[in-house]
PDB file of C-alpha atoms in Angstrom:
ATOM      1  CA  MET B   1      95.125  62.820 106.652  1.00 52.00           C
ATOM      2  CA  ALA B   2      96.994  59.550 107.168  1.00 50.00           C
ATOM      3  CA  CYS B   3      98.425  58.204 110.408  1.00 52.00           C
ATOM      4  CA  GLN B   4     100.668  55.250 111.090  1.00 54.00           C
ATOM      5  CA  ALA B   5     102.433  53.815 114.087  1.00 51.00           C
ATOM      6  CA  GLY B   6     106.010  54.941 114.595  1.00 50.00           C
ATOM      7  CA  PRO B   7     108.989  52.772 115.400  1.00 50.00           C
ATOM      8  CA  SER B   8     107.768  52.656 118.950  1.00 47.00           C
ATOM      9  CA  THR B   9     104.277  51.469 119.827  1.00 44.00           C
ATOM     10  CA  LEU B  10     103.996  54.606 121.913  1.00 45.00           C
ATOM     11  CA  SER B  11     104.378  57.028 118.971  1.00 45.00           C
ATOM     12  CA  THR B  12     102.124  57.980 116.064  1.00 47.00           C
ATOM     13  CA  HIS B  13     103.062  59.875 112.842  1.00 49.00           C
ATOM     14  CA  CYS B  14     100.313  61.809 110.994  1.00 50.00           C
ATOM     15  CA  THR B  15     100.539  63.412 107.536  1.00 49.00           C
ATOM     16  CA  PHE B  16      97.702  65.889 106.843  1.00 45.00           C
ATOM     17  CA  HIS B  17      98.248  66.733 103.185  1.00 48.00           C
ATOM     18  CA  PRO B  18     101.000  65.672 100.734  1.00 47.00           C
ATOM     19  CA  SER B  19     101.769  69.283  99.794  1.00 46.00           C
ATOM     20  CA  TRP B  20     101.995  70.577 103.354  1.00 45.00           C
ATOM     21  CA  ASN B  21     105.219  68.772 104.271  1.00 46.00           C
ATOM     22  CA  LEU B  22     103.820  68.611 107.787  1.00 45.00           C
ATOM     23  CA  HIS B  23     104.231  65.664 110.128  1.00 47.00           C
ATOM     24  CA  ILE B  24     102.870  65.400 113.638  1.00 46.00           C
ATOM     25  CA  VAL B  25     104.556  63.056 116.065  1.00 47.00           C
ATOM     26  CA  LEU B  26     102.673  62.111 119.197  1.00 46.00           C
ATOM     27  CA  ALA B  27     104.759  60.200 121.711  1.00 48.00           C
ATOM     28  CA  PRO B  28     104.009  59.879 125.397  1.00 50.00           C
ATOM     29  CA  THR B  29     106.803  60.205 127.859  1.00 50.00           C
ATOM     30  CA  PRO B  30     108.617  56.849 128.174  1.00 53.00           C
ATOM     31  CA  PHE B  31     107.513  54.830 131.156  1.00 50.00           C
ATOM     32  CA  HIS B  32     109.480  55.232 134.339  1.00 54.00           C
ATOM     33  CA  PRO B  33     108.761  53.494 137.598  1.00 54.00           C
ATOM     34  CA  SER B  34     108.045  56.882 139.132  1.00 53.00           C
ATOM     35  CA  ASN B  35     105.190  57.537 136.746  1.00 53.00           C
ATOM     36  CA  THR B  36     101.842  56.588 138.171  1.00 58.00           C
ATOM     37  CA  ILE B  37      99.109  54.911 136.139  1.00 62.00           C
ATOM     38  CA  SER B  38      96.916  57.999 136.508  1.00 62.00           C
ATOM     39  CA  GLN B  39      99.628  60.248 135.060  1.00 62.00           C
ATOM     40  CA  LEU B  40      99.997  57.972 132.038  1.00 58.00           C
ATOM     41  CA  LYS B  41      96.217  57.916 131.513  1.00 63.00           C
ATOM     42  CA  LEU B  42      96.113  61.725 131.696  1.00 62.00           C
ATOM     43  CA  LYS B  43      98.897  62.118 129.146  1.00 61.00           C
ATOM     44  CA  ASN B  44      97.319  59.611 126.763  1.00 65.00           C
ATOM     45  CA  THR B  45      93.943  61.368 127.096  1.00 68.00           C
ATOM     46  CA  MET B  46      95.539  64.724 126.270  1.00 63.00           C
ATOM     47  CA  MET B  47      97.304  63.287 123.219  1.00 62.00           C
ATOM     48  CA  PHE B  48      94.086  61.655 121.996  1.00 64.00           C
ATOM     49  CA  THR B  49      92.234  64.973 122.370  1.00 64.00           C
ATOM     50  CA  LEU B  50      94.966  66.775 120.421  1.00 54.00           C
ATOM     51  CA  LEU B  51      94.760  64.179 117.665  1.00 59.00           C
ATOM     52  CA  GLN B  52      90.976  64.613 117.487  1.00 63.00           C
ATOM     53  CA  LEU B  53      91.346  68.393 117.113  1.00 58.00           C
ATOM     54  CA  LEU B  54      93.877  67.977 114.325  1.00 53.00           C
ATOM     55  CA  VAL B  55      91.615  65.540 112.493  1.00 52.00           C
ATOM     56  CA  ILE B  56      88.716  67.988 112.753  1.00 58.00           C
ATOM     57  CA  ALA B  57      90.853  70.931 111.584  1.00 51.00           C
ATOM     58  CA  ALA B  58      92.420  69.164 108.602  1.00 50.00           C
ATOM     59  CA  PRO B  59      89.385  69.497 106.262  1.00 52.00           C
ATOM     60  CA  ILE B  60      89.075  73.171 107.209  1.00 48.00           C
ATOM     61  CA  PHE B  61      92.697  73.850 106.254  1.00 43.00           C
ATOM     62  CA  GLN B  62      92.203  71.982 102.992  1.00 46.00           C
ATOM     63  CA  VAL B  63      89.172  74.152 102.129  1.00 43.00           C
ATOM     64  CA  ILE B  64      91.197  77.282 102.827  1.00 42.00           C
ATOM     65  CA  LEU B  65      93.968  76.100 100.522  1.00 39.00           C
ATOM     66  CA  ALA B  66      91.547  75.185  97.747  1.00 39.00           C
ATOM     67  CA  SER B  67      91.120  77.434  94.704  1.00 37.00           C
ATOM     68  CA  ASP B  68      88.411  77.842  92.099  1.00 44.00           C
ATOM     69  CA  PRO B  69      88.142  74.683  89.992  1.00 47.00           C
ATOM     70  CA  ASP B  70      89.400  74.714  86.437  1.00 56.00           C
ATOM     71  CA  PRO B  71      86.683  74.944  83.758  1.00 65.00           C
ATOM     72  CA  LEU B  72      85.339  71.576  82.691  1.00 76.00           C
ATOM     73  CA  GLN B  73      84.355  72.795  79.232  1.00 84.00           C
ATOM     74  CA  ASP B  74      85.708  75.110  76.555  1.00 90.00           C
ATOM     75  CA  PHE B  75      83.001  77.718  77.184  1.00 92.00           C
ATOM     76  CA  CYS B  76      79.697  78.223  78.951  1.00 92.00           C
ATOM     77  CA  VAL B  77      77.596  80.836  77.179  1.00 95.00           C
ATOM     78  CA  ALA B  78      75.070  82.180  79.668  1.00 94.00           C
ATOM     79  CA  ASP B  79      71.480  81.040  79.427  1.00 94.00           C
ATOM     80  CA  LEU B  80      69.968  84.326  80.605  1.00 94.00           C
ATOM     81  CA  ALA B  81      66.493  82.789  80.725  1.00 92.00           C
ATOM     82  CA  LYS B  82      67.574  80.845  83.817  1.00 93.00           C
ATOM     83  CA  ASP B  83      68.386  82.059  87.324  1.00 92.00           C
ATOM     84  CA  LEU B  84      71.868  83.180  88.289  1.00 86.00           C
ATOM     85  CA  THR B  85      73.753  80.571  90.336  1.00 83.00           C
ATOM     86  CA  LEU B  86      76.786  80.750  92.615  1.00 77.00           C
ATOM     87  CA  ASN B  87      79.305  80.476  89.754  1.00 75.00           C
ATOM     88  CA  GLY B  88      77.343  82.317  87.070  1.00 84.00           C
ATOM     89  CA  TYR B  89      74.464  81.502  84.786  1.00 91.00           C
ATOM     90  CA  PRO B  90      73.716  77.947  83.646  1.00 92.00           C
ATOM     91  CA  CYS B  91      75.252  77.082  80.284  1.00 93.00           C
ATOM     92  CA  LYS B  92      73.363  77.450  77.055  1.00 93.00           C
ATOM     93  CA  ARG B  93      73.253  74.150  75.171  1.00 93.00           C
ATOM     94  CA  ALA B  94      76.438  73.810  73.111  1.00 90.00           C
ATOM     95  CA  ALA B  95      74.394  72.761  70.088  1.00 92.00           C
ATOM     96  CA  ASN B  96      72.569  76.101  70.232  1.00 93.00           C
ATOM     97  CA  THR B  97      75.728  78.218  70.610  1.00 95.00           C
ATOM     98  CA  THR B  98      76.755  80.401  67.665  1.00 95.00           C
ATOM     99  CA  THR B  99      79.630  82.692  66.777  1.00 96.00           C
ATOM    100  CA  GLU B 100      77.451  85.664  67.663  1.00 96.00           C
ATOM    101  CA  ASP B 101      77.480  84.605  71.317  1.00 96.00           C
ATOM    102  CA  PHE B 102      81.172  85.542  71.432  1.00 97.00           C
ATOM    103  CA  ILE B 103      80.837  88.930  69.730  1.00 97.00           C
ATOM    104  CA  PHE B 104      79.622  92.144  71.394  1.00 97.00           C
ATOM    105  CA  SER B 105      78.893  95.268  69.333  1.00 97.00           C
ATOM    106  CA  GLY B 106      77.651  97.441  72.183  1.00 96.00           C
ATOM    107  CA  LEU B 107      80.838  99.511  72.329  1.00 97.00           C
ATOM    108  CA  ARG B 108      80.871 100.627  68.678  1.00 96.00           C
ATOM    109  CA  ASN B 109      79.145 103.963  69.240  1.00 96.00           C
ATOM    110  CA  SER B 110      79.949 106.715  71.713  1.00 95.00           C
ATOM    111  CA  GLY B 111      77.621 107.127  74.665  1.00 96.00           C
ATOM    112  CA  ASN B 112      75.375 110.110  75.271  1.00 96.00           C
ATOM    113  CA  THR B 113      77.286 112.565  77.451  1.00 97.00           C
ATOM    114  CA  SER B 114      74.346 114.990  77.739  1.00 96.00           C
ATOM    115  CA  VAL B 115      73.952 114.103  81.407  1.00 95.00           C
ATOM    116  CA  PRO B 116      74.850 116.083  84.562  1.00 94.00           C
ATOM    117  CA  SER B 117      78.202 114.272  84.931  1.00 96.00           C
ATOM    118  CA  ARG B 118      78.986 114.844  81.200  1.00 97.00           C
ATOM    119  CA  ALA B 119      80.381 111.325  81.029  1.00 98.00           C
ATOM    120  CA  VAL B 120      78.847 107.898  80.496  1.00 98.00           C
ATOM    121  CA  ALA B 121      79.890 104.270  80.750  1.00 97.00           C
ATOM    122  CA  THR B 122      78.620 101.597  78.371  1.00 97.00           C
ATOM    123  CA  PHE B 123      79.011  98.155  79.933  1.00 97.00           C
ATOM    124  CA  GLY B 124      79.693  94.739  78.472  1.00 96.00           C
ATOM    125  CA  PHE B 125      78.914  92.603  81.516  1.00 95.00           C
ATOM    126  CA  VAL B 126      77.574  89.055  81.356  1.00 94.00           C
ATOM    127  CA  ASN B 127      73.951  90.265  81.248  1.00 93.00           C
ATOM    128  CA  ASP B 128      74.773  92.124  78.017  1.00 94.00           C
ATOM    129  CA  TYR B 129      77.465  89.791  76.695  1.00 96.00           C
ATOM    130  CA  PRO B 130      76.515  86.156  77.522  1.00 95.00           C
ATOM    131  CA  GLY B 131      79.746  84.722  76.086  1.00 95.00           C
ATOM    132  CA  LEU B 132      81.587  86.088  79.141  1.00 94.00           C
ATOM    133  CA  ASN B 133      79.876  83.607  81.442  1.00 92.00           C
ATOM    134  CA  THR B 134      82.364  81.754  83.724  1.00 90.00           C
ATOM    135  CA  LEU B 135      85.368  83.447  82.061  1.00 91.00           C
ATOM    136  CA  GLY B 136      85.956  86.122  84.725  1.00 91.00           C
ATOM    137  CA  LEU B 137      86.008  89.013  82.246  1.00 93.00           C
ATOM    138  CA  ALA B 138      84.027  92.171  81.504  1.00 96.00           C
ATOM    139  CA  ILE B 139      84.541  95.264  79.372  1.00 97.00           C
ATOM    140  CA  ALA B 140      83.217  98.834  79.208  1.00 98.00           C
ATOM    141  CA  ARG B 141      83.578 101.989  77.150  1.00 98.00           C
ATOM    142  CA  LEU B 142      83.880 105.388  78.844  1.00 98.00           C
ATOM    143  CA  ASP B 143      82.947 108.554  76.936  1.00 98.00           C
ATOM    144  CA  PHE B 144      83.635 112.059  78.255  1.00 98.00           C
ATOM    145  CA  ALA B 145      82.606 115.532  77.180  1.00 98.00           C
ATOM    146  CA  PRO B 146      85.075 118.254  78.251  1.00 98.00           C
ATOM    147  CA  GLY B 147      84.989 118.353  82.050  1.00 98.00           C
ATOM    148  CA  GLY B 148      83.109 115.060  82.192  1.00 98.00           C
ATOM    149  CA  LEU B 149      83.452 112.868  85.260  1.00 98.00           C
ATOM    150  CA  ILE B 150      82.920 109.189  85.989  1.00 98.00           C
ATOM    151  CA  PRO B 151      82.329 109.883  89.692  1.00 98.00           C
ATOM    152  CA  PRO B 152      83.964 108.043  92.592  1.00 98.00           C
ATOM    153  CA  HIS B 153      82.744 104.462  92.693  1.00 98.00           C
ATOM    154  CA  THR B 154      83.810 100.916  93.488  1.00 98.00           C
ATOM    155  CA  HIS B 155      83.599  97.498  91.864  1.00 97.00           C
ATOM    156  CA  PRO B 156      83.129  95.091  94.780  1.00 96.00           C
ATOM    157  CA  ARG B 157      83.838  91.988  92.693  1.00 94.00           C
ATOM    158  CA  GLY B 158      86.501  93.058  90.214  1.00 95.00           C
ATOM    159  CA  SER B 159      89.769  94.896  89.598  1.00 96.00           C
ATOM    160  CA  GLU B 160      89.854  97.274  86.642  1.00 98.00           C
ATOM    161  CA  ILE B 161      92.404  98.296  84.038  1.00 98.00           C
ATOM    162  CA  ILE B 162      91.817 101.356  81.865  1.00 98.00           C
ATOM    163  CA  TYR B 163      93.307 102.166  78.447  1.00 98.00           C
ATOM    164  CA  VAL B 164      92.999 105.766  77.233  1.00 98.00           C
ATOM    165  CA  VAL B 165      92.045 105.866  73.558  1.00 98.00           C
ATOM    166  CA  GLU B 166      91.655 109.628  73.208  1.00 98.00           C
ATOM    167  CA  GLY B 167      92.126 112.636  75.470  1.00 98.00           C
ATOM    168  CA  SER B 168      93.561 113.170  78.943  1.00 98.00           C
ATOM    169  CA  LEU B 169      92.026 111.977  82.203  1.00 98.00           C
ATOM    170  CA  TYR B 170      92.793 112.702  85.824  1.00 98.00           C
ATOM    171  CA  ALA B 171      92.340 109.208  87.238  1.00 98.00           C
ATOM    172  CA  GLY B 172      93.106 107.669  90.579  1.00 98.00           C
ATOM    173  CA  PHE B 173      92.089 105.598  93.567  1.00 98.00           C
ATOM    174  CA  VAL B 174      92.248 105.785  97.358  1.00 98.00           C
ATOM    175  CA  THR B 175      93.383 102.879  99.522  1.00 98.00           C
ATOM    176  CA  THR B 176      91.792 101.686 102.752  1.00 97.00           C
ATOM    177  CA  GLN B 177      94.531 103.683 104.539  1.00 97.00           C
ATOM    178  CA  ASN B 178      93.394 106.844 102.680  1.00 97.00           C
ATOM    179  CA  GLN B 179      96.513 106.897 100.510  1.00 98.00           C
ATOM    180  CA  LEU B 180      95.947 108.587  97.166  1.00 98.00           C
ATOM    181  CA  PHE B 181      97.326 107.283  93.872  1.00 98.00           C
ATOM    182  CA  ALA B 182      96.323 109.651  91.065  1.00 98.00           C
ATOM    183  CA  ARG B 183      97.654 111.577  88.092  1.00 98.00           C
ATOM    184  CA  VAL B 184      96.748 112.641  84.556  1.00 98.00           C
ATOM    185  CA  ILE B 185      96.867 109.785  82.056  1.00 98.00           C
ATOM    186  CA  SER B 186      96.789 110.427  78.309  1.00 98.00           C
ATOM    187  CA  LYS B 187      96.281 108.619  75.011  1.00 98.00           C
ATOM    188  CA  GLY B 188      97.976 105.228  75.100  1.00 98.00           C
ATOM    189  CA  ASP B 189      98.364 105.127  78.879  1.00 98.00           C
ATOM    190  CA  VAL B 190      97.101 102.260  81.025  1.00 98.00           C
ATOM    191  CA  MET B 191      96.215 102.347  84.737  1.00 98.00           C
ATOM    192  CA  ILE B 192      95.026  99.738  87.249  1.00 98.00           C
ATOM    193  CA  PHE B 193      92.331 100.181  89.923  1.00 98.00           C
ATOM    194  CA  PRO B 194      92.448  97.367  92.512  1.00 98.00           C
ATOM    195  CA  ARG B 195      89.213  95.594  93.394  1.00 97.00           C
ATOM    196  CA  GLY B 196      86.904  97.287  95.845  1.00 97.00           C
ATOM    197  CA  LEU B 197      88.821 100.586  96.075  1.00 98.00           C
ATOM    198  CA  ILE B 198      87.195 103.947  95.368  1.00 98.00           C
ATOM    199  CA  HIS B 199      88.312 105.336  91.992  1.00 98.00           C
ATOM    200  CA  TRP B 200      87.271 107.851  89.318  1.00 98.00           C
ATOM    201  CA  GLN B 201      88.161 109.413  85.948  1.00 98.00           C
ATOM    202  CA  LEU B 202      87.868 113.134  85.094  1.00 98.00           C
ATOM    203  CA  ASN B 203      88.374 114.617  81.629  1.00 98.00           C
ATOM    204  CA  VAL B 204      90.865 117.451  82.140  1.00 98.00           C
ATOM    205  CA  GLY B 205      91.374 118.188  78.434  1.00 96.00           C
ATOM    206  CA  ASN B 206      89.648 120.691  76.179  1.00 96.00           C
ATOM    207  CA  THR B 207      88.258 117.997  73.886  1.00 97.00           C
ATOM    208  CA  THR B 208      86.210 114.855  74.278  1.00 98.00           C
ATOM    209  CA  ALA B 209      87.919 111.787  75.683  1.00 98.00           C
ATOM    210  CA  MET B 210      87.346 108.047  75.410  1.00 98.00           C
ATOM    211  CA  ALA B 211      88.715 105.027  77.241  1.00 98.00           C
ATOM    212  CA  VAL B 212      88.163 101.292  77.339  1.00 98.00           C
ATOM    213  CA  VAL B 213      88.253  99.364  80.600  1.00 98.00           C
ATOM    214  CA  THR B 214      88.384  95.660  81.322  1.00 97.00           C
ATOM    215  CA  LEU B 215      87.584  93.955  84.619  1.00 97.00           C
ATOM    216  CA  ASP B 216      88.411  90.520  85.988  1.00 94.00           C
ATOM    217  CA  SER B 217      84.828  89.540  86.738  1.00 93.00           C
ATOM    218  CA  GLN B 218      81.908  88.811  84.446  1.00 93.00           C
ATOM    219  CA  SER B 219      79.740  90.772  86.899  1.00 92.00           C
ATOM    220  CA  PRO B 220      82.007  93.133  88.864  1.00 94.00           C
ATOM    221  CA  GLY B 221      79.180  95.311  90.154  1.00 94.00           C
ATOM    222  CA  ILE B 222      79.340  99.088  90.430  1.00 96.00           C
ATOM    223  CA  GLN B 223      78.505 101.262  93.415  1.00 97.00           C
ATOM    224  CA  LEU B 224      78.551 105.047  93.021  1.00 97.00           C
ATOM    225  CA  ILE B 225      79.547 106.543  96.356  1.00 97.00           C
ATOM    226  CA  ALA B 226      77.443 109.710  96.311  1.00 96.00           C
ATOM    227  CA  SER B 227      74.400 107.983  94.809  1.00 95.00           C
ATOM    228  CA  SER B 228      74.548 105.229  97.394  1.00 96.00           C
ATOM    229  CA  MET B 229      74.706 107.693 100.269  1.00 96.00           C
ATOM    230  CA  PHE B 230      72.223 110.323  99.106  1.00 96.00           C
ATOM    231  CA  GLY B 231      70.085 108.356  96.666  1.00 95.00           C
ATOM    232  CA  SER B 232      68.956 105.822  99.246  1.00 93.00           C
ATOM    233  CA  ASP B 233      66.787 106.134 102.358  1.00 92.00           C
ATOM    234  CA  ILE B 234      69.586 106.551 104.886  1.00 96.00           C
ATOM    235  CA  LEU B 235      68.424 108.618 107.864  1.00 97.00           C
ATOM    236  CA  ASP B 236      69.263 112.320 107.564  1.00 96.00           C
ATOM    237  CA  GLU B 237      70.978 112.212 110.952  1.00 97.00           C
ATOM    238  CA  VAL B 238      73.480 109.627 109.704  1.00 98.00           C
ATOM    239  CA  LEU B 239      74.430 111.831 106.749  1.00 97.00           C
ATOM    240  CA  VAL B 240      74.557 115.015 108.846  1.00 97.00           C
ATOM    241  CA  LYS B 241      76.988 113.407 111.292  1.00 97.00           C
ATOM    242  CA  THR B 242      79.014 111.660 108.593  1.00 97.00           C
ATOM    243  CA  PHE B 243      79.604 114.630 106.286  1.00 97.00           C
ATOM    244  CA  PHE B 244      79.335 117.478 108.853  1.00 97.00           C
ATOM    245  CA  ILE B 245      76.597 119.255 106.918  1.00 96.00           C
ATOM    246  CA  ASP B 246      73.195 120.490 108.051  1.00 96.00           C
ATOM    247  CA  GLU B 247      69.824 118.869 107.387  1.00 96.00           C
ATOM    248  CA  ASN B 248      68.920 121.343 104.633  1.00 97.00           C
ATOM    249  CA  ALA B 249      72.037 120.372 102.675  1.00 97.00           C
ATOM    250  CA  VAL B 250      71.194 116.692 103.163  1.00 96.00           C
ATOM    251  CA  ARG B 251      67.675 117.207 101.822  1.00 95.00           C
ATOM    252  CA  GLN B 252      68.982 119.123  98.806  1.00 95.00           C
ATOM    253  CA  LEU B 253      71.471 116.385  98.007  1.00 96.00           C
ATOM    254  CA  LYS B 254      68.836 113.690  98.446  1.00 95.00           C
ATOM    255  CA  ALA B 255      66.550 115.543  96.067  1.00 94.00           C
ATOM    256  CA  THR B 256      69.368 115.765  93.496  1.00 92.00           C
ATOM    257  CA  PHE B 257      70.298 112.105  93.648  1.00 92.00           C
ATOM    258  CA  SER B 258      66.733 110.837  93.844  1.00 86.00           C
ATOM    259  CA  GLY B 259      65.904 112.724  90.632  1.00 66.00           C
ATOM    260  CA  SER B 260      63.235 114.965  92.253  1.00 43.00           C
ATOM    261  CA  SER B 261      63.101 118.699  91.743  1.00 37.00           C
TER     262      SER B 261
END
């Protein structure tokens, strides 16, 4: 912020940021014989207080307007031997970086769909694919047996886009206003799932299906709704009152999602 005296010694002009196109003009009421000294002191005190508040607020506004900094290097392959930091893993030494750091072969083969959901996701997140570090990208392969389901889940740190390679999927998401966006998507179709919203994919065809998804985070996270609710130690009473089911049903579901018999 920069301030300078105006044409009158009783006015001040303040510019808070060049891009804001915002100017504050503080000018006390011109002196009249009827104005008392105490009134002038009060007005000047109020203007000084206002100026102080604006000075304090200016850095806050600037932080709000700030965006993520541009990368300062061509790449930053993750050094997975070190601890995760705020913006990702520390960089592996450039001299030790190889072509293989930028190649991921984990999606070559189909996943094992011999699981209760009859569908499986194979992830290429930064922990599996260190070349993604600081790039804001991730990838995954989804394999489905007939009737297979990637159950309702969220990615708290990333939006997702899915490309159907084979088969037909009933895919969709629900907004925070409980509005449903869903339909069957087939080979060659693409669909977006906004960050943090509950979404799913169900194979509605008579054959296997496969899709590839990308996300705009190197570590988007994944939270399965049913597993989070019934696979954790949430009190039975909370689940009974949330889902309007009895305690026996809660215990059965907990046993299913905890892997016990």
